[in-house]
Amino acid sequence: MKIFLITILLSASSHLYASENSETSSNSVKTLDSKPSKVGTPLDAKKASAALNELFRAYESGNITTAREFLDSKMIGFQKMLDGMTAESNTCKQIRIHLLDTQIQAGPDIVTIQSKWEKRCLQLPNFSPKLYTGHSTFLMQRSGTGWNLSGISGSNPLQNSGAR
């Protein structure tokens, strides 16, 4: 009985999906009622990736004020991230972050960037070289001013290295 109900629900949902998709042209990026596309463009992915790289470059140079402009103030852990970035810029010099094996998925106003990363710096007080690695998923969201980092899952390359 349960399998029969699941089969009916699945066939009804696939029929509904097929009828919704038959109203739109396969080449069009907007539906008939002028709703925005559910698929992002390569340009969205490129702009979001560039914004994430600008955030990293500002962080590497110790310019936390500029880096803050690329963070969504409604992000969970926003203040903790700013505090960690500030502490890191005071205890680690010549920071370099490299993204490796990056994959990008784009929606109309949201982009997910998955990447392995490696962070190198010279730790104070004796300038000992440090290497940190990890894997993160960055959630970039389009706002009125451009693309902002709205969330990070996995390991965080912007956190204080001493806290690891």
PDB file of C-alpha atoms in Angstrom:
ATOM      1  CA  MET A   1       0.000   0.000   0.000  1.00  0.00           C
ATOM      2  CA  LYS A   2       2.825   2.417   0.899  1.00  0.00           C
ATOM      3  CA  ILE A   3       4.703   1.659  -2.317  1.00  0.00           C
ATOM      4  CA  PHE A   4       1.525   2.264  -4.319  1.00  0.00           C
ATOM      5  CA  LEU A   5       1.026   5.717  -2.709  1.00  0.00           C
ATOM      6  CA  ILE A   6       4.661   6.665  -3.283  1.00  0.00           C
ATOM      7  CA  THR A   7       4.361   5.636  -6.939  1.00  0.00           C
ATOM      8  CA  ILE A   8       1.235   7.778  -7.352  1.00  0.00           C
ATOM      9  CA  LEU A   9       2.913  10.783  -5.709  1.00  0.00           C
ATOM     10  CA  LEU A  10       6.028  10.423  -7.855  1.00  0.00           C
ATOM     11  CA  SER A  11       4.053  10.142 -11.073  1.00  0.00           C
ATOM     12  CA  ALA A  12       1.898  13.143 -10.108  1.00  0.00           C
ATOM     13  CA  SER A  13       4.949  15.269  -9.326  1.00  0.00           C
ATOM     14  CA  SER A  14       6.694  14.269 -12.567  1.00  0.00           C
ATOM     15  CA  HIS A  15       3.502  15.062 -14.525  1.00  0.00           C
ATOM     16  CA  LEU A  16       3.322  18.480 -12.827  1.00  0.00           C
ATOM     17  CA  TYR A  17       7.002  19.116 -13.591  1.00  0.00           C
ATOM     18  CA  ALA A  18       6.517  18.126 -17.240  1.00  0.00           C
ATOM     19  CA  SER A  19       3.477  20.391 -17.631  1.00  0.00           C
ATOM     20  CA  GLU A  20       5.343  23.344 -16.102  1.00  0.00           C
ATOM     21  CA  ASN A  21       8.311  22.824 -18.421  1.00  0.00           C
ATOM     22  CA  SER A  22       6.159  22.418 -21.529  1.00  0.00           C
ATOM     23  CA  GLU A  23       4.952  26.016 -21.161  1.00  0.00           C
ATOM     24  CA  THR A  24       8.450  27.411 -21.671  1.00  0.00           C
ATOM     25  CA  SER A  25      10.765  27.173 -24.612  1.00  0.00           C
ATOM     26  CA  SER A  26      13.895  25.107 -24.064  1.00  0.00           C
ATOM     27  CA  ASN A  27      16.039  27.967 -25.418  1.00  0.00           C
ATOM     28  CA  SER A  28      14.536  30.700 -23.269  1.00  0.00           C
ATOM     29  CA  VAL A  29      15.973  31.795 -19.951  1.00  0.00           C
ATOM     30  CA  LYS A  30      12.724  33.372 -18.710  1.00  0.00           C
ATOM     31  CA  THR A  31       9.379  31.714 -18.172  1.00  0.00           C
ATOM     32  CA  LEU A  32       6.207  33.001 -19.812  1.00  0.00           C
ATOM     33  CA  ASP A  33       5.195  34.961 -16.718  1.00  0.00           C
ATOM     34  CA  SER A  34       8.572  36.812 -16.695  1.00  0.00           C
ATOM     35  CA  LYS A  35      10.016  35.047 -13.673  1.00  0.00           C
ATOM     36  CA  PRO A  36      13.814  35.116 -13.530  1.00  0.00           C
ATOM     37  CA  SER A  37      15.766  32.135 -14.758  1.00  0.00           C
ATOM     38  CA  LYS A  38      16.418  29.292 -12.336  1.00  0.00           C
ATOM     39  CA  VAL A  39      19.853  28.778 -13.867  1.00  0.00           C
ATOM     40  CA  GLY A  40      22.743  31.175 -13.384  1.00  0.00           C
ATOM     41  CA  THR A  41      24.967  32.316 -16.202  1.00  0.00           C
ATOM     42  CA  PRO A  42      28.724  31.807 -16.547  1.00  0.00           C
ATOM     43  CA  LEU A  43      29.068  35.565 -16.059  1.00  0.00           C
ATOM     44  CA  ASP A  44      27.420  35.265 -12.611  1.00  0.00           C
ATOM     45  CA  ALA A  45      29.902  32.549 -11.675  1.00  0.00           C
ATOM     46  CA  LYS A  46      32.842  34.612 -12.921  1.00  0.00           C
ATOM     47  CA  LYS A  47      31.758  37.762 -11.030  1.00  0.00           C
ATOM     48  CA  ALA A  48      31.125  35.865  -7.782  1.00  0.00           C
ATOM     49  CA  SER A  49      34.497  34.130  -8.055  1.00  0.00           C
ATOM     50  CA  ALA A  50      36.188  37.492  -8.687  1.00  0.00           C
ATOM     51  CA  ALA A  51      34.494  38.957  -5.591  1.00  0.00           C
ATOM     52  CA  LEU A  52      35.720  36.023  -3.470  1.00  0.00           C
ATOM     53  CA  ASN A  53      39.253  36.546  -4.817  1.00  0.00           C
ATOM     54  CA  GLU A  54      39.055  40.272  -3.997  1.00  0.00           C
ATOM     55  CA  LEU A  55      37.986  39.360  -0.454  1.00  0.00           C
ATOM     56  CA  PHE A  56      41.012  37.068  -0.146  1.00  0.00           C
ATOM     57  CA  ARG A  57      43.403  39.710  -1.537  1.00  0.00           C
ATOM     58  CA  ALA A  58      42.100  42.323   0.939  1.00  0.00           C
ATOM     59  CA  TYR A  59      42.481  39.796   3.784  1.00  0.00           C
ATOM     60  CA  GLU A  60      46.017  38.904   2.674  1.00  0.00           C
ATOM     61  CA  SER A  61      47.058  42.560   2.692  1.00  0.00           C
ATOM     62  CA  GLY A  62      45.565  43.065   6.165  1.00  0.00           C
ATOM     63  CA  ASN A  63      42.910  45.470   4.872  1.00  0.00           C
ATOM     64  CA  ILE A  64      40.001  44.205   6.988  1.00  0.00           C
ATOM     65  CA  THR A  65      37.872  47.272   6.195  1.00  0.00           C
ATOM     66  CA  THR A  66      37.886  46.421   2.489  1.00  0.00           C
ATOM     67  CA  ALA A  67      37.390  42.722   3.219  1.00  0.00           C
ATOM     68  CA  ARG A  68      34.333  43.588   5.323  1.00  0.00           C
ATOM     69  CA  GLU A  69      32.664  45.112   2.245  1.00  0.00           C
ATOM     70  CA  PHE A  70      32.584  41.621   0.684  1.00  0.00           C
ATOM     71  CA  LEU A  71      30.908  40.008   3.719  1.00  0.00           C
ATOM     72  CA  ASP A  72      27.151  39.816   4.209  1.00  0.00           C
ATOM     73  CA  SER A  73      26.417  41.494   7.547  1.00  0.00           C
ATOM     74  CA  LYS A  74      23.475  39.090   8.071  1.00  0.00           C
ATOM     75  CA  MET A  75      25.788  36.086   7.857  1.00  0.00           C
ATOM     76  CA  ILE A  76      25.802  33.805  10.890  1.00  0.00           C
ATOM     77  CA  GLY A  77      29.075  34.377  12.743  1.00  0.00           C
ATOM     78  CA  PHE A  78      29.752  37.714  11.010  1.00  0.00           C
ATOM     79  CA  GLN A  79      31.351  39.403  14.036  1.00  0.00           C
ATOM     80  CA  LYS A  80      33.314  36.294  14.998  1.00  0.00           C
ATOM     81  CA  MET A  81      34.710  36.141  11.464  1.00  0.00           C
ATOM     82  CA  LEU A  82      35.737  39.815  11.560  1.00  0.00           C
ATOM     83  CA  ASP A  83      37.411  39.320  14.944  1.00  0.00           C
ATOM     84  CA  GLY A  84      39.288  36.265  13.644  1.00  0.00           C
ATOM     85  CA  MET A  85      40.397  38.099  10.501  1.00  0.00           C
ATOM     86  CA  THR A  86      41.670  41.030  12.570  1.00  0.00           C
ATOM     87  CA  ALA A  87      43.532  38.776  15.013  1.00  0.00           C
ATOM     88  CA  GLU A  88      45.051  36.809  12.130  1.00  0.00           C
ATOM     89  CA  SER A  89      46.300  39.943  10.378  1.00  0.00           C
ATOM     90  CA  ASN A  90      48.055  40.916  13.637  1.00  0.00           C
ATOM     91  CA  THR A  91      49.709  37.525  14.259  1.00  0.00           C
ATOM     92  CA  CYS A  92      50.455  36.261  10.751  1.00  0.00           C
ATOM     93  CA  LYS A  93      52.283  38.240   8.056  1.00  0.00           C
ATOM     94  CA  GLN A  94      52.613  37.721   4.303  1.00  0.00           C
ATOM     95  CA  ILE A  95      49.412  35.665   4.168  1.00  0.00           C
ATOM     96  CA  ARG A  96      48.742  33.913   0.860  1.00  0.00           C
ATOM     97  CA  ILE A  97      45.619  31.872   0.081  1.00  0.00           C
ATOM     98  CA  HIS A  98      45.531  29.635  -2.980  1.00  0.00           C
ATOM     99  CA  LEU A  99      42.347  27.926  -4.194  1.00  0.00           C
ATOM    100  CA  LEU A 100      42.791  24.494  -5.778  1.00  0.00           C
ATOM    101  CA  ASP A 101      40.331  22.198  -7.607  1.00  0.00           C
ATOM    102  CA  THR A 102      37.588  24.821  -7.634  1.00  0.00           C
ATOM    103  CA  GLN A 103      34.046  23.963  -8.741  1.00  0.00           C
ATOM    104  CA  ILE A 104      31.367  26.630  -9.195  1.00  0.00           C
ATOM    105  CA  GLN A 105      27.589  26.214  -9.345  1.00  0.00           C
ATOM    106  CA  ALA A 106      25.586  29.306 -10.274  1.00  0.00           C
ATOM    107  CA  GLY A 107      21.969  30.271  -9.726  1.00  0.00           C
ATOM    108  CA  PRO A 108      20.335  33.571 -10.684  1.00  0.00           C
ATOM    109  CA  ASP A 109      21.368  35.455  -7.518  1.00  0.00           C
ATOM    110  CA  ILE A 110      23.431  32.881  -5.669  1.00  0.00           C
ATOM    111  CA  VAL A 111      26.661  31.022  -6.407  1.00  0.00           C
ATOM    112  CA  THR A 112      28.275  28.120  -4.570  1.00  0.00           C
ATOM    113  CA  ILE A 113      32.052  27.781  -4.831  1.00  0.00           C
ATOM    114  CA  GLN A 114      33.619  24.541  -3.597  1.00  0.00           C
ATOM    115  CA  SER A 115      37.374  24.445  -3.343  1.00  0.00           C
ATOM    116  CA  LYS A 116      40.381  22.989  -1.632  1.00  0.00           C
ATOM    117  CA  TRP A 117      42.618  25.740  -0.315  1.00  0.00           C
ATOM    118  CA  GLU A 118      46.061  26.243   1.061  1.00  0.00           C
ATOM    119  CA  LYS A 119      47.087  29.155   3.257  1.00  0.00           C
ATOM    120  CA  ARG A 120      50.703  30.123   3.874  1.00  0.00           C
ATOM    121  CA  CYS A 121      51.986  32.767   6.262  1.00  0.00           C
ATOM    122  CA  LEU A 122      54.839  33.781   8.534  1.00  0.00           C
ATOM    123  CA  GLN A 123      53.710  33.410  12.140  1.00  0.00           C
ATOM    124  CA  LEU A 124      54.828  36.059  14.631  1.00  0.00           C
ATOM    125  CA  PRO A 125      56.862  36.588  16.810  1.00  0.00           C
ATOM    126  CA  ASN A 126      59.670  34.597  15.150  1.00  0.00           C
ATOM    127  CA  PHE A 127      58.352  34.560  11.533  1.00  0.00           C
ATOM    128  CA  SER A 128      58.107  30.774  11.409  1.00  0.00           C
ATOM    129  CA  PRO A 129      56.505  29.596   8.154  1.00  0.00           C
ATOM    130  CA  LYS A 130      53.092  27.959   8.519  1.00  0.00           C
ATOM    131  CA  LEU A 131      50.976  26.009   6.045  1.00  0.00           C
ATOM    132  CA  TYR A 132      47.277  25.329   6.582  1.00  0.00           C
ATOM    133  CA  THR A 133      45.062  23.374   4.205  1.00  0.00           C
ATOM    134  CA  GLY A 134      41.378  22.623   4.011  1.00  0.00           C
ATOM    135  CA  HIS A 135      38.274  22.245   1.916  1.00  0.00           C
ATOM    136  CA  SER A 136      35.468  24.811   1.959  1.00  0.00           C
ATOM    137  CA  THR A 137      32.174  25.648   0.350  1.00  0.00           C
ATOM    138  CA  PHE A 138      31.606  29.384  -0.059  1.00  0.00           C
ATOM    139  CA  LEU A 139      28.093  30.745  -0.561  1.00  0.00           C
ATOM    140  CA  MET A 140      28.131  33.986  -2.553  1.00  0.00           C
ATOM    141  CA  GLN A 141      24.947  36.071  -2.842  1.00  0.00           C
ATOM    142  CA  ARG A 142      24.254  39.004  -5.138  1.00  0.00           C
ATOM    143  CA  SER A 143      23.313  42.208  -3.327  1.00  0.00           C
ATOM    144  CA  GLY A 144      22.740  45.761  -4.486  1.00  0.00           C
ATOM    145  CA  THR A 145      26.477  46.475  -4.311  1.00  0.00           C
ATOM    146  CA  GLY A 146      27.759  43.272  -5.935  1.00  0.00           C
ATOM    147  CA  TRP A 147      28.558  39.775  -4.690  1.00  0.00           C
ATOM    148  CA  ASN A 148      28.950  39.113  -0.948  1.00  0.00           C
ATOM    149  CA  LEU A 149      30.105  36.095   1.017  1.00  0.00           C
ATOM    150  CA  SER A 150      26.994  34.842   2.854  1.00  0.00           C
ATOM    151  CA  GLY A 151      28.279  31.631   4.367  1.00  0.00           C
ATOM    152  CA  ILE A 152      31.152  29.175   4.672  1.00  0.00           C
ATOM    153  CA  SER A 153      30.980  25.483   5.429  1.00  0.00           C
ATOM    154  CA  GLY A 154      33.901  23.172   5.979  1.00  0.00           C
ATOM    155  CA  SER A 155      37.197  24.638   7.118  1.00  0.00           C
ATOM    156  CA  ASN A 156      37.517  28.410   7.059  1.00  0.00           C
ATOM    157  CA  PRO A 157      40.649  29.952   5.499  1.00  0.00           C
ATOM    158  CA  LEU A 158      39.741  33.323   7.020  1.00  0.00           C
ATOM    159  CA  GLN A 159      39.761  32.144  10.623  1.00  0.00           C
ATOM    160  CA  ASN A 160      42.541  32.637  13.121  1.00  0.00           C
ATOM    161  CA  SER A 161      45.230  30.016  12.427  1.00  0.00           C
ATOM    162  CA  GLY A 162      46.141  29.804  16.098  1.00  0.00           C
ATOM    163  CA  ALA A 163      42.619  28.529  16.852  1.00  0.00           C
ATOM    164  CA  ARG A 164      43.122  25.325  14.815  1.00  0.00           C
TER     165      ARG A 164
END
